[in-house]
């Protein structure tokens, strides 16, 4: 067992016993949302943290995943277990169409193009009412499994927690496999110097497109899990503000690390709730904390923790 | 026993009785929750609703609380901001139920947030009372522990369509925020009834909530030479539409669905530009059309919060009184199923501010939906004047609502 695997196993054990530690079910609800955001943030991290391209469309992709699983279930009568698997694939198709033209531009221009994509997705979800039911949204989205009283009852929040935890662990492992593979090394190289990568004969655009599509799949899966958990979706949840939250989750947690998005996701979900005591000032406080964290912790919480650990070891 | 000792004993006994009585009156507290938009764009509806619930709770407490058998409950109100956002609303209600142990949740000004909570509330040991949220589907799901005080938008739209047809118009152009579902459903019902009356809607022009220049749509409508114009949307863009219709020389009757106050319209359009405009909406709280209860509500709210109540705020005030009577009728504050059933069986409380139209003698129909009167208001010399009640049929609408999934 290496020095790195011990904290990982400890974290996993903590997540496994968390429902038993939580006395108030409300925090279990927030933990489920945070785990869904872990999946979203791991996807965001692939394109933003490892490839160096800030995408502002992840919430839009999350919306595509959420709506596709709900619509496939209601229109084609497919079981939730199937639609949850298909939803990321549908999202990937849209990401392929969106990514091919948008990845021809770099830096801020890429961010602006993806922002526009998110707005287009939002407008379509809002106005294509025959399909999406517009602002009123879709309600009564079925949970996976066979309903209440079944052997595994996904209506039970604890069961859904373990289900989402399993998916989040799986997707984090997948992200780890990707970033440690040759593809991941090229993605990091693109982030460091894209021109240099191209000069050695690597078709950088293919790898960028790969990262973009895979990150969209992560978001689509997160959207599908969200839809089945909440049983309700409407366009408001998939606007630009949520895309910015995904970016913040990566920055706050630690960009370009696997642990960062996990920490960032919990931060983004829990902090606004803890600031509710501040009533109408809480969003100002939230914004202030984020600004200060970004200025003074540019490498995120993981970066600070590593610095601290390094100093302790040095002493 | 001497007279002195008897007197002492009597005084002591009376004091003990008074103390025990006081203890009994204050021995139970029932915490009720409010989830509503306290910040953000929808706070104009949500904040007055939260205030209204607090005011009603205080009045109930001052009137002796809620009496259940030998117990008397005083109400304590916990308020959370849902920002009219579905995820925030879900979080707020989860917290009320799971952490605060609340069983009765009031408020809910806006449809998106309300729909999100309604999607899971039937599985909770709680009762949800919805206020201003107008989306029809909230009460089509047969959720036993949910009731709503505001009628759906299409119920009012149908009454408006019949009214405009009665005015003799044949060709009406619609301009509105039709991407918002409850405005769209208002127009849909309007068109259905207007067509039955021999009319035709010749245009469906759209503006977004943030648009302020409607002259392109109005120019197009002007070329079609309609008999009348129907404007549906939030107050400010609607006010721009009224103003610009005058600036473009459109001399036709103008109808609308906004529930805007005079002050809100006068920030955008002059009184001359507004002259003659009709607003076809639920009667809600309008000083010209309300009774003594409404006038008292207006006075008390204004004194307490330093601002006039919004027209839709009594939807939430009435929720609190309906809940009090339902708990007393059910004879329990703990059994939410019994209280939810009692709500369905409730007659209109005498304290209700809105002018509800009963269905089978009850405040809420079998879907948990209440119905108010609809009114035609006209702008005359700088004021909204209540002209007449619109032809509304809550019994028929209730039957129709029961057929929907």
PDB file of N, CA, C and O in Angstrom, chain A residues 250-257 260 293-307:
ATOM      1  N   UNK A 250     -13.991  23.383  -9.619  1.00  0.00           N
ATOM      2  CA  UNK A 250     -12.655  22.925 -10.022  1.00  0.00           C
ATOM      3  C   UNK A 250     -11.577  23.870  -9.472  1.00  0.00           C
ATOM      4  O   UNK A 250     -10.555  23.420  -8.925  1.00  0.00           O
ATOM      5  N   UNK A 251     -11.816  25.174  -9.602  1.00  0.00           N
ATOM      6  CA  UNK A 251     -10.811  26.148  -9.142  1.00  0.00           C
ATOM      7  C   UNK A 251     -10.629  26.067  -7.624  1.00  0.00           C
ATOM      8  O   UNK A 251      -9.501  26.021  -7.118  1.00  0.00           O
ATOM      9  N   UNK A 252     -11.756  26.060  -6.909  1.00  0.00           N
ATOM     10  CA  UNK A 252     -11.685  26.055  -5.441  1.00  0.00           C
ATOM     11  C   UNK A 252     -11.057  24.756  -4.926  1.00  0.00           C
ATOM     12  O   UNK A 252     -10.213  24.764  -4.029  1.00  0.00           O
ATOM     13  N   UNK A 253     -11.472  23.644  -5.521  1.00  0.00           N
ATOM     14  CA  UNK A 253     -10.954  22.356  -5.065  1.00  0.00           C
ATOM     15  C   UNK A 253      -9.488  22.176  -5.396  1.00  0.00           C
ATOM     16  O   UNK A 253      -8.685  21.765  -4.552  1.00  0.00           O
ATOM     17  N   UNK A 254      -9.159  22.493  -6.616  1.00  0.00           N
ATOM     18  CA  UNK A 254      -7.776  22.312  -7.067  1.00  0.00           C
ATOM     19  C   UNK A 254      -7.760  21.831  -8.498  1.00  0.00           C
ATOM     20  O   UNK A 254      -7.995  20.646  -8.767  1.00  0.00           O
ATOM     21  N   UNK A 255      -7.488  22.770  -9.395  1.00  0.00           N
ATOM     22  CA  UNK A 255      -7.513  22.472 -10.828  1.00  0.00           C
ATOM     23  C   UNK A 255      -6.399  21.504 -11.206  1.00  0.00           C
ATOM     24  O   UNK A 255      -5.276  21.608 -10.705  1.00  0.00           O
ATOM     25  N   UNK A 256      -6.725  20.530 -12.071  1.00  0.00           N
ATOM     26  CA  UNK A 256      -5.701  19.597 -12.527  1.00  0.00           C
ATOM     27  C   UNK A 256      -5.312  18.558 -11.497  1.00  0.00           C
ATOM     28  O   UNK A 256      -4.221  17.991 -11.554  1.00  0.00           O
ATOM     29  N   UNK A 257      -6.186  18.327 -10.544  1.00  0.00           N
ATOM     30  CA  UNK A 257      -5.979  17.235  -9.575  1.00  0.00           C
ATOM     31  C   UNK A 257      -7.249  16.392  -9.540  1.00  0.00           C
ATOM     32  O   UNK A 257      -8.325  16.886  -9.906  1.00  0.00           O
ATOM     33  N   UNK A 260      -9.280  17.501  -6.166  1.00  0.00           N
ATOM     34  CA  UNK A 260      -9.824  18.860  -6.180  1.00  0.00           C
ATOM     35  C   UNK A 260     -11.308  18.931  -6.502  1.00  0.00           C
ATOM     36  O   UNK A 260     -12.087  19.533  -5.745  1.00  0.00           O
ATOM     37  N   UNK A 293     -10.834  33.275  -2.039  1.00  0.00           N
ATOM     38  CA  UNK A 293     -10.240  31.945  -2.217  1.00  0.00           C
ATOM     39  C   UNK A 293      -9.479  31.869  -3.538  1.00  0.00           C
ATOM     40  O   UNK A 293      -8.390  31.287  -3.613  1.00  0.00           O
ATOM     41  N   UNK A 294     -10.055  32.472  -4.572  1.00  0.00           N
ATOM     42  CA  UNK A 294      -9.401  32.436  -5.885  1.00  0.00           C
ATOM     43  C   UNK A 294      -8.095  33.230  -5.867  1.00  0.00           C
ATOM     44  O   UNK A 294      -7.097  32.842  -6.475  1.00  0.00           O
ATOM     45  N   UNK A 295      -8.106  34.376  -5.133  1.00  0.00           N
ATOM     46  CA  UNK A 295      -6.893  35.212  -5.082  1.00  0.00           C
ATOM     47  C   UNK A 295      -5.796  34.544  -4.251  1.00  0.00           C
ATOM     48  O   UNK A 295      -4.648  34.443  -4.681  1.00  0.00           O
ATOM     49  N   UNK A 296      -6.219  34.083  -3.063  1.00  0.00           N
ATOM     50  CA  UNK A 296      -5.197  33.589  -2.130  1.00  0.00           C
ATOM     51  C   UNK A 296      -4.944  32.086  -2.224  1.00  0.00           C
ATOM     52  O   UNK A 296      -4.006  31.586  -1.621  1.00  0.00           O
ATOM     53  N   UNK A 297      -5.798  31.384  -2.949  1.00  0.00           N
ATOM     54  CA  UNK A 297      -5.567  29.946  -3.122  1.00  0.00           C
ATOM     55  C   UNK A 297      -5.683  29.591  -4.613  1.00  0.00           C
ATOM     56  O   UNK A 297      -6.590  28.860  -5.006  1.00  0.00           O
ATOM     57  N   UNK A 298      -4.789  30.118  -5.432  1.00  0.00           N
ATOM     58  CA  UNK A 298      -4.908  29.877  -6.873  1.00  0.00           C
ATOM     59  C   UNK A 298      -4.826  28.400  -7.253  1.00  0.00           C
ATOM     60  O   UNK A 298      -5.340  28.007  -8.298  1.00  0.00           O
ATOM     61  N   UNK A 299      -4.229  27.598  -6.422  1.00  0.00           N
ATOM     62  CA  UNK A 299      -4.131  26.158  -6.712  1.00  0.00           C
ATOM     63  C   UNK A 299      -5.189  25.373  -5.938  1.00  0.00           C
ATOM     64  O   UNK A 299      -5.112  24.149  -5.841  1.00  0.00           O
ATOM     65  N   UNK A 300      -6.104  26.116  -5.347  1.00  0.00           N
ATOM     66  CA  UNK A 300      -7.229  25.478  -4.691  1.00  0.00           C
ATOM     67  C   UNK A 300      -6.886  24.899  -3.328  1.00  0.00           C
ATOM     68  O   UNK A 300      -5.757  25.015  -2.837  1.00  0.00           O
ATOM     69  N   UNK A 301      -7.896  24.261  -2.745  1.00  0.00           N
ATOM     70  CA  UNK A 301      -7.723  23.684  -1.409  1.00  0.00           C
ATOM     71  C   UNK A 301      -6.674  22.574  -1.425  1.00  0.00           C
ATOM     72  O   UNK A 301      -5.861  22.451  -0.513  1.00  0.00           O
ATOM     73  N   UNK A 302      -6.663  21.798  -2.496  1.00  0.00           N
ATOM     74  CA  UNK A 302      -5.681  20.708  -2.605  1.00  0.00           C
ATOM     75  C   UNK A 302      -4.274  21.278  -2.641  1.00  0.00           C
ATOM     76  O   UNK A 302      -3.340  20.751  -1.991  1.00  0.00           O
ATOM     77  N   UNK A 303      -4.091  22.370  -3.348  1.00  0.00           N
ATOM     78  CA  UNK A 303      -2.777  23.016  -3.428  1.00  0.00           C
ATOM     79  C   UNK A 303      -2.306  23.468  -2.061  1.00  0.00           C
ATOM     80  O   UNK A 303      -1.146  23.250  -1.677  1.00  0.00           O
ATOM     81  N   UNK A 304      -3.210  24.104  -1.321  1.00  0.00           N
ATOM     82  CA  UNK A 304      -2.871  24.578   0.029  1.00  0.00           C
ATOM     83  C   UNK A 304      -2.512  23.386   0.926  1.00  0.00           C
ATOM     84  O   UNK A 304      -1.522  23.422   1.670  1.00  0.00           O
ATOM     85  N   UNK A 305      -3.311  22.324   0.815  1.00  0.00           N
ATOM     86  CA  UNK A 305      -3.072  21.128   1.640  1.00  0.00           C
ATOM     87  C   UNK A 305      -1.719  20.510   1.307  1.00  0.00           C
ATOM     88  O   UNK A 305      -0.974  20.094   2.223  1.00  0.00           O
ATOM     89  N   UNK A 306      -1.392  20.491   0.043  1.00  0.00           N
ATOM     90  CA  UNK A 306      -0.091  19.907  -0.350  1.00  0.00           C
ATOM     91  C   UNK A 306       1.066  20.750   0.175  1.00  0.00           C
ATOM     92  O   UNK A 306       2.081  20.227   0.646  1.00  0.00           O
ATOM     93  N   UNK A 307       0.914  22.074   0.067  1.00  0.00           N
ATOM     94  CA  UNK A 307       1.963  22.976   0.583  1.00  0.00           C
ATOM     95  C   UNK A 307       2.172  22.742   2.073  1.00  0.00           C
ATOM     96  O   UNK A 307       3.303  22.666   2.563  1.00  0.00           O
TER      97      UNK A 307
END
